[in-house]
Short mmCIF file of C-alpha atoms and ligand atoms in Angstrom, two decimals:
data_model
loop_
_atom_site.label_atom_id
_atom_site.label_comp_id
_atom_site.label_asym_id
_atom_site.label_seq_id
_atom_site.Cartn_x
_atom_site.Cartn_y
_atom_site.Cartn_z
CA MET A 1 -29.23 -13.90 12.92
CA ILE A 2 -25.47 -13.99 13.51
CA GLU A 3 -24.05 -10.97 15.31
CA TYR A 4 -20.62 -9.73 14.26
CA GLU A 5 -18.27 -7.59 16.29
CA LEU A 6 -14.83 -6.40 15.13
CA GLN A 7 -12.34 -4.95 17.59
CA GLY A 8 -10.31 -1.81 16.88
CA PRO A 9 -9.89 1.88 17.68
CA HIS A 10 -12.67 4.43 17.29
CA SER A 11 -10.86 6.01 14.31
CA GLU A 12 -11.46 2.81 12.33
CA GLU A 13 -15.14 2.58 13.16
CA ARG A 14 -16.49 3.54 9.73
CA SER A 15 -14.49 0.77 8.06
CA ARG A 16 -15.69 -1.75 10.64
CA ILE A 17 -19.32 -0.74 10.15
CA ARG A 18 -19.04 -1.34 6.39
CA LEU A 19 -17.49 -4.76 6.94
CA ILE A 20 -20.03 -5.78 9.56
CA SER A 21 -23.00 -4.81 7.42
CA ALA A 22 -21.57 -6.79 4.47
CA LEU A 23 -21.05 -9.79 6.78
CA ARG A 24 -24.54 -9.53 8.27
CA GLU A 25 -26.29 -9.20 4.97
CA GLY A 26 -24.44 -12.22 3.57
CA ARG A 27 -23.05 -10.25 0.63
CA PHE A 28 -19.42 -10.27 1.56
CA PRO A 29 -17.18 -9.51 -1.45
CA GLN A 30 -14.57 -12.01 -2.59
CA SER A 31 -11.79 -9.51 -2.04
CA VAL A 32 -11.26 -6.60 0.29
CA LEU A 33 -8.51 -4.02 -0.06
CA ILE A 34 -7.40 -2.26 3.12
CA ASP A 35 -5.17 0.73 2.53
CA GLY A 36 -3.66 3.31 4.85
CA PRO A 37 -0.34 4.59 6.18
CA ALA A 38 2.39 2.27 7.43
CA GLY A 39 1.84 0.91 10.93
CA ILE A 40 -1.82 1.95 11.14
CA GLY A 41 -3.10 -1.61 11.74
CA LYS A 42 -4.18 -2.86 8.31
CA LYS A 43 -2.99 -6.41 8.99
CA LYS A 44 -4.54 -6.26 12.47
CA LEU A 45 -7.94 -5.48 10.93
CA ALA A 46 -7.36 -8.17 8.25
CA MET A 47 -6.75 -10.77 10.98
CA GLU A 48 -9.86 -9.66 12.84
CA LEU A 49 -11.84 -9.99 9.63
CA VAL A 50 -10.47 -13.49 8.95
CA ARG A 51 -11.64 -14.54 12.40
CA ALA A 52 -15.12 -13.13 11.71
CA LEU A 53 -15.32 -14.90 8.33
CA MET A 54 -14.02 -18.26 9.51
CA CYS A 55 -15.57 -18.45 12.99
CA THR A 56 -18.09 -21.27 13.41
CA HIS A 57 -19.94 -19.93 16.45
CA PRO A 58 -23.69 -20.12 15.77
CA ASP A 59 -24.58 -16.57 16.77
CA HIS A 60 -21.66 -14.44 17.84
CA ARG A 61 -18.59 -14.06 15.59
CA PRO A 62 -15.68 -13.97 16.05
CA CYS A 63 -16.04 -15.91 19.29
CA GLY A 64 -12.29 -16.19 19.89
CA GLU A 65 -12.79 -19.72 21.22
CA CYS A 66 -13.53 -22.03 18.30
CA PHE A 67 -10.86 -23.91 16.34
CA ASN A 68 -10.99 -21.49 13.40
CA CYS A 69 -10.74 -18.38 15.59
CA LYS A 70 -7.65 -19.80 17.24
CA MET A 71 -6.15 -20.83 13.90
CA ALA A 72 -6.53 -17.27 12.59
CA SER A 73 -4.02 -16.05 15.19
CA ASN A 74 -1.68 -19.03 14.90
CA PRO A 75 1.58 -18.26 13.05
CA GLU A 76 1.73 -21.93 12.02
CA ALA A 77 -1.28 -21.37 9.78
CA VAL A 78 0.81 -20.14 6.84
CA ASP A 79 -1.95 -20.97 4.37
CA LEU A 80 -3.80 -17.93 5.66
CA TRP A 81 -1.08 -15.64 4.37
CA LEU A 82 0.70 -14.49 1.26
CA VAL A 83 3.64 -12.30 2.29
CA PRO A 84 6.46 -10.70 0.31
CA LEU A 85 9.71 -12.70 0.38
CA LEU A 86 13.24 -12.09 -0.83
CA ALA A 87 14.03 -13.73 -4.19
CA LYS A 88 16.11 -16.53 -2.66
CA GLU A 89 13.35 -17.32 -0.14
CA ALA A 90 10.56 -17.29 -2.70
CA SER A 91 12.51 -19.69 -4.94
CA ALA A 92 13.10 -22.21 -2.12
CA LYS A 93 11.46 -25.62 -2.31
CA SER A 94 7.92 -25.97 -1.06
CA ALA A 95 7.18 -28.32 1.84
CA ALA A 96 5.55 -30.76 -0.62
CA GLU A 97 8.74 -30.95 -2.71
CA ALA A 98 11.15 -31.24 0.19
CA THR A 99 12.39 -34.71 1.06
CA SER A 100 13.34 -35.93 4.52
CA LYS A 101 16.97 -35.25 3.59
CA THR A 102 16.33 -31.60 2.77
CA THR A 103 17.84 -29.32 5.35
CA ALA A 104 17.37 -26.02 3.51
CA LYS A 105 14.40 -23.93 4.56
CA THR A 106 11.20 -24.21 2.54
CA VAL A 107 9.00 -21.38 1.26
CA GLU A 108 6.52 -22.26 4.03
CA GLU A 109 9.22 -21.85 6.68
CA TYR A 110 10.26 -18.45 5.36
CA THR A 111 6.59 -17.44 5.25
CA LYS A 112 6.12 -18.70 8.80
CA GLU A 113 9.02 -16.57 10.06
CA CYS A 114 7.37 -13.51 8.56
CA VAL A 115 3.89 -14.42 9.85
CA GLU A 116 5.29 -14.95 13.37
CA LYS A 117 6.54 -11.35 13.32
CA ILE A 118 3.17 -10.09 12.10
CA VAL A 119 1.18 -12.02 14.71
CA GLU A 120 3.52 -10.84 17.46
CA ASN A 121 3.13 -7.20 16.41
CA PRO A 122 0.79 -6.50 13.49
CA TYR A 123 1.63 -2.78 13.68
CA SER A 124 5.38 -3.20 13.14
CA ILE A 125 6.75 -1.10 10.28
CA GLU A 126 10.04 -3.03 10.13
CA TYR A 127 8.91 -6.63 9.73
CA LEU A 128 9.94 -6.89 6.07
CA PRO A 129 13.40 -6.59 4.55
CA PRO A 130 13.57 -3.98 1.76
CA GLY A 131 13.48 -5.76 -1.57
CA ALA A 132 11.00 -8.47 -0.52
CA THR A 133 8.36 -8.94 -3.23
CA ILE A 134 5.32 -11.08 -4.01
CA SER A 135 6.54 -13.11 -6.94
CA VAL A 136 4.43 -14.76 -9.59
CA ASP A 137 5.40 -18.17 -8.14
CA LEU A 138 4.05 -17.19 -4.73
CA VAL A 139 0.76 -16.12 -6.31
CA ARG A 140 0.56 -19.39 -8.25
CA SER A 141 1.03 -21.30 -5.01
CA LEU A 142 -2.44 -20.04 -4.05
CA THR A 143 -4.07 -22.18 -6.72
CA LYS A 144 -2.37 -25.27 -5.28
CA ARG A 145 -3.70 -24.47 -1.81
CA PHE A 146 -7.23 -24.38 -3.16
CA ALA A 147 -6.87 -27.65 -5.05
CA LEU A 148 -7.64 -29.51 -1.82
CA LYS A 149 -11.34 -29.83 -1.17
CA SER A 150 -12.71 -27.94 1.80
CA SER A 151 -16.23 -27.46 3.01
CA GLY A 152 -15.52 -24.42 5.14
CA VAL A 153 -14.63 -20.81 4.50
CA ARG A 154 -11.09 -20.09 3.29
CA CYS A 155 -9.25 -16.79 3.63
CA VAL A 156 -5.90 -15.47 2.51
CA ILE A 157 -4.39 -12.20 3.71
CA ILE A 158 -2.11 -10.71 1.06
CA ALA A 159 0.20 -8.35 2.95
CA GLU A 160 1.72 -5.39 1.08
CA ALA A 161 -0.16 -6.38 -2.09
CA ASP A 162 1.51 -3.54 -4.01
CA ARG A 163 4.72 -5.59 -3.88
CA MET A 164 3.34 -7.79 -6.67
CA ASN A 165 4.99 -7.03 -9.98
CA THR A 166 2.87 -6.95 -13.14
CA SER A 167 3.13 -10.67 -13.87
CA ALA A 168 2.27 -11.54 -10.25
CA ALA A 169 -0.69 -9.15 -10.36
CA ASN A 170 -1.94 -10.74 -13.58
CA ALA A 171 -1.57 -14.20 -12.06
CA PHE A 172 -3.57 -12.99 -9.07
CA LEU A 173 -6.39 -11.75 -11.31
CA LYS A 174 -6.47 -15.18 -12.94
CA THR A 175 -6.56 -16.81 -9.48
CA LEU A 176 -9.56 -14.66 -8.56
CA GLU A 177 -11.46 -16.16 -11.48
CA GLU A 178 -10.59 -19.72 -10.57
CA VAL A 179 -11.02 -19.87 -6.81
CA PRO A 180 -13.77 -21.96 -5.27
CA PRO A 181 -16.73 -20.30 -3.55
CA ASN A 182 -16.39 -19.33 0.11
CA THR A 183 -12.83 -18.12 -0.52
CA TYR A 184 -11.90 -14.60 0.51
CA PHE A 185 -8.85 -12.45 -0.12
CA ILE A 186 -7.90 -9.54 2.10
CA LEU A 187 -5.25 -7.33 0.56
CA THR A 188 -3.33 -4.66 2.45
CA THR A 189 -1.29 -1.83 0.97
CA GLU A 190 0.10 1.55 1.95
CA SER A 191 -1.13 2.99 -1.32
CA ARG A 192 -3.99 1.61 -3.40
CA ASP A 193 -2.72 3.67 -6.34
CA LEU A 194 0.20 1.27 -6.65
CA LEU A 195 -2.15 -1.62 -7.49
CA LEU A 196 -3.49 -2.46 -10.94
CA GLU A 197 -6.85 -0.84 -11.61
CA THR A 198 -8.19 -4.27 -12.61
CA ILE A 199 -7.45 -5.54 -9.09
CA ARG A 200 -8.68 -2.43 -7.30
CA SER A 201 -11.98 -2.48 -9.13
CA ARG A 202 -12.69 -6.02 -7.93
CA CYS A 203 -12.19 -5.21 -4.26
CA LEU A 204 -14.26 -3.59 -1.55
CA SER A 205 -11.96 -0.70 -0.68
CA LEU A 206 -11.37 0.51 2.86
CA HIS A 207 -9.11 3.39 3.80
CA LEU A 208 -7.88 3.48 7.39
CA GLN A 209 -7.61 6.93 8.98
CA PRO A 210 -4.80 8.04 11.30
CA TRP A 211 -5.49 7.35 14.97
CA THR A 212 -5.90 10.13 17.51
CA ASP A 213 -2.97 10.86 19.85
CA ASP A 214 -4.98 9.35 22.72
CA GLU A 215 -5.52 6.10 20.80
CA VAL A 216 -1.81 5.86 19.91
CA ARG A 217 -0.85 6.63 23.50
CA SER A 218 -3.09 3.97 25.00
CA GLU A 219 -1.96 1.29 22.49
CA LEU A 220 1.69 1.99 23.40
CA GLU A 221 0.93 2.00 27.10
CA HIS A 222 -0.81 -1.33 26.65
CA ARG A 223 2.12 -2.83 24.70
CA ASN A 224 5.19 -1.24 26.25
CA GLY A 225 3.86 -0.48 29.71
CA GLU A 226 4.82 3.17 29.35
CA ALA A 227 3.43 6.24 27.62
CA PRO A 228 5.28 7.55 24.55
CA SER A 229 7.09 10.90 24.81
CA ALA A 230 5.69 14.03 23.16
CA ASP A 231 8.35 13.74 20.40
CA VAL A 232 7.35 10.12 19.68
CA LEU A 233 3.67 11.09 19.44
CA GLY A 234 4.63 14.00 17.17
CA LEU A 235 6.53 11.66 14.85
CA SER A 236 3.81 9.00 14.84
CA LEU A 237 1.37 10.88 12.55
CA GLY A 238 -1.43 8.85 14.10
CA SER A 239 0.21 5.49 13.32
CA PRO A 240 0.81 3.20 16.32
CA GLY A 241 3.43 1.28 14.31
CA ARG A 242 5.41 4.46 13.64
CA ALA A 243 5.07 5.38 17.32
CA MET A 244 6.47 1.97 18.32
CA PHE A 245 9.38 2.40 15.92
CA PHE A 246 10.16 5.88 17.18
CA ALA A 247 9.72 4.89 20.83
CA GLU A 248 12.79 2.73 20.22
CA ASN A 249 14.70 4.86 17.72
CA ALA A 250 13.57 8.48 18.14
CA MET A 251 16.39 9.46 20.45
CA HIS A 252 19.29 8.78 18.13
CA LEU A 253 17.40 9.70 14.94
CA THR A 254 16.27 13.11 16.29
CA GLU A 255 19.77 13.71 17.69
CA LEU A 256 21.30 12.88 14.29
CA ALA A 257 18.81 15.15 12.50
CA VAL A 258 19.49 18.07 14.84
CA THR A 259 23.28 17.60 14.45
CA PHE A 260 22.74 17.45 10.68
CA VAL A 261 21.00 20.85 10.73
CA ASN A 262 23.46 22.54 13.13
CA LYS A 263 26.68 21.25 11.57
CA SER A 264 25.57 21.63 7.97
CA LEU A 265 24.66 25.25 8.64
CA GLU A 266 28.06 25.85 10.27
CA GLY A 267 29.71 24.28 7.25
CA ASP A 268 31.50 21.77 9.50
CA PHE A 269 31.54 19.12 6.81
CA SER A 270 34.54 17.13 8.00
CA PHE A 271 32.65 16.39 11.25
CA LEU A 272 29.35 15.66 9.50
CA LEU A 273 30.72 13.44 6.72
CA LYS A 274 32.53 11.34 9.32
CA LEU A 275 29.41 11.12 11.49
CA VAL A 276 27.27 10.00 8.53
CA ALA A 277 29.81 7.30 7.62
CA GLU A 278 29.73 6.05 11.24
CA LYS A 279 25.92 5.95 11.35
CA VAL A 280 25.80 4.02 8.07
CA ALA A 281 28.40 1.55 9.41
CA ASP A 282 26.45 1.20 12.69
CA LYS A 283 23.31 0.39 10.65
CA VAL A 284 21.40 3.34 12.12
CA VAL A 285 20.82 4.60 8.58
CA ASP A 286 21.86 1.87 6.17
CA ASP A 287 18.80 0.71 4.21
CA VAL A 288 15.90 2.20 2.26
CA ASN A 289 13.54 1.88 5.25
CA ASN A 290 15.55 3.45 8.03
CA VAL A 291 16.96 6.20 5.78
CA ALA A 292 13.38 7.12 4.76
CA LEU A 293 12.45 7.37 8.44
CA PHE A 294 15.55 9.43 9.25
CA LEU A 295 14.77 11.84 6.39
CA ASP A 296 11.24 12.09 7.78
CA VAL A 297 12.66 13.13 11.14
CA LEU A 298 14.94 15.67 9.45
CA SER A 299 11.92 17.17 7.63
CA PHE A 300 10.06 17.35 10.93
CA VAL A 301 12.94 19.28 12.53
CA LEU A 302 13.01 21.76 9.63
CA ALA A 303 9.21 22.08 9.70
CA ASP A 304 9.34 22.63 13.47
CA ILE A 305 11.73 25.59 12.98
CA VAL A 306 9.06 27.09 10.70
CA ARG A 307 6.34 26.28 13.27
CA ARG A 308 8.36 27.90 16.04
CA GLN A 309 8.89 31.04 13.97
CA SER A 310 5.13 31.16 13.34
CA GLY A 311 4.32 30.62 17.02
CA LEU A 312 2.69 27.21 16.44
CA SER A 313 3.04 24.26 18.82
CA LEU A 314 6.01 22.00 18.08
CA ARG A 315 5.89 18.37 16.97
CA LEU A 316 9.27 17.61 18.53
CA PRO A 317 9.46 19.83 21.64
CA SER A 318 12.41 17.95 23.21
CA ALA A 319 14.54 17.57 20.09
CA MET A 320 14.06 21.23 19.20
CA GLU A 321 15.92 22.25 22.36
CA GLY A 322 19.13 21.14 20.66
CA VAL A 323 18.67 23.24 17.51
CA SER A 324 21.21 26.10 17.34
CA GLU A 325 20.20 29.76 17.58
CA ARG A 326 21.56 30.25 14.08
CA ALA A 327 19.30 27.52 12.65
CA LEU A 328 16.28 28.93 14.48
CA ASN A 329 16.89 32.22 12.66
CA LEU A 330 17.04 30.79 9.14
CA THR A 331 14.79 32.57 6.65
CA PRO A 332 11.58 30.83 5.49
CA VAL A 333 13.06 30.64 1.97
CA ALA A 334 16.18 28.84 3.23
CA LEU A 335 14.04 26.42 5.25
CA ASN A 336 11.76 25.74 2.34
CA GLU A 337 14.73 25.05 0.04
CA ALA A 338 16.22 22.74 2.67
CA LEU A 339 12.91 20.82 2.95
CA LYS A 340 12.87 20.37 -0.83
CA THR A 341 16.47 19.10 -0.77
CA VAL A 342 15.51 16.51 1.88
CA GLN A 343 12.50 15.40 -0.19
CA ASP A 344 14.67 15.04 -3.31
CA THR A 345 17.08 12.86 -1.35
CA ALA A 346 14.16 10.77 -0.03
CA ARG A 347 12.93 10.19 -3.58
CA MET A 348 16.40 9.17 -4.80
CA VAL A 349 16.87 6.76 -1.91
CA ALA A 350 13.40 5.25 -2.44
CA SER A 351 14.12 4.68 -6.13
CA ARG A 352 17.37 2.95 -5.17
CA SER A 353 19.17 4.99 -7.81
CA VAL A 354 21.86 6.17 -5.43
CA ASN A 355 24.28 4.79 -2.85
CA ILE A 356 22.98 5.62 0.66
CA LEU A 357 26.27 6.91 2.06
CA VAL A 358 26.80 9.16 -0.96
CA ALA A 359 23.19 10.42 -0.81
CA LEU A 360 23.44 11.38 2.88
CA GLN A 361 26.88 12.94 2.52
CA SER A 362 25.83 15.07 -0.41
CA LEU A 363 22.69 16.05 1.49
CA ALA A 364 24.93 17.27 4.34
CA ILE A 365 26.69 19.58 1.89
CA LYS A 366 23.64 20.68 -0.12
CA LEU A 367 21.22 21.25 2.79
CA PHE A 368 21.80 24.99 3.23
CA ASP A 369 23.82 25.61 0.10
CA GLY A 370 23.68 29.32 -0.71
CA TYR A 371 22.27 30.23 2.73
CA ARG A 372 25.38 29.90 4.92
CA GLN A 373 26.92 33.17 6.02
ZN1 LIG B 401 -14.90 -18.55 16.66
#
């Protein structure tokens, strides 16, 4: 009997046990859907699973030594991946169409650039540009990959599967019906609800739980050589990828959020509007991703004021030292209204229905509207 062992944190153990028993009993489903918050390690688990499925070791998989195990962690192996691309990248020529005279990048090269980032840090929450999607052409390219005969197991990891539009999703369903045996798809998504029910129902579904603070801390120590600060752990929400992002960006994002609260409450709009314009120009908050993370930090600061008033422990103990006395004395109603205003802004930014600079500047004015004295 072949023994399987998948690596990962204790918090993921239930998901690993389900996968291992399916592998052991030889009833592995054709497609697996891994969902969970950003940066939690969905692609990391997918890669581990690909190794286990493709490994050729006679009794212990993944062995980490055989050709297939090594291929599973090689960014050159672009056939193992389907990743979202920007429209101009997805419509580039494929390697098969390119001639020796072609100098423009091919779809495979764009995919490889993305896979390199994933292999280097599968937890990263900033590896994709906003607006990258899985187009119907990319999905159709799967069928071509499977046209070549192969005796072994084949796997494809579909990262951020919810970035398929309806026609891509329908093409994927068709692909599922046509693929040869011994072919497995591992889909990852931040929210399974964003996928078509017809796809969800065909997958073994796994939901990854947030990590404990200790697990996040030790992963960051292992990667960065230093422990994350209390504020970074507080912002991570049990996601090592978020912790890595905030380990690099927490300082200026928390500082900006605290200034936002203090200055907006003072009604010092000329200062704040200028500051926002500078931060947009400096690309600190200039796209859907980093603005969403900034608004998250701002919500955390507001929520921490509530926590402090209620005598609860703070998520951002260091950043809270900069919050003005006046802000610390805001009424619960004012804080609740402010939180709602931030959430409304986050929704508008996510739906791309508003210019980012305008959204942040009007947030600066609206934040404590009616509660300034
Ligand atoms: Zn192996």
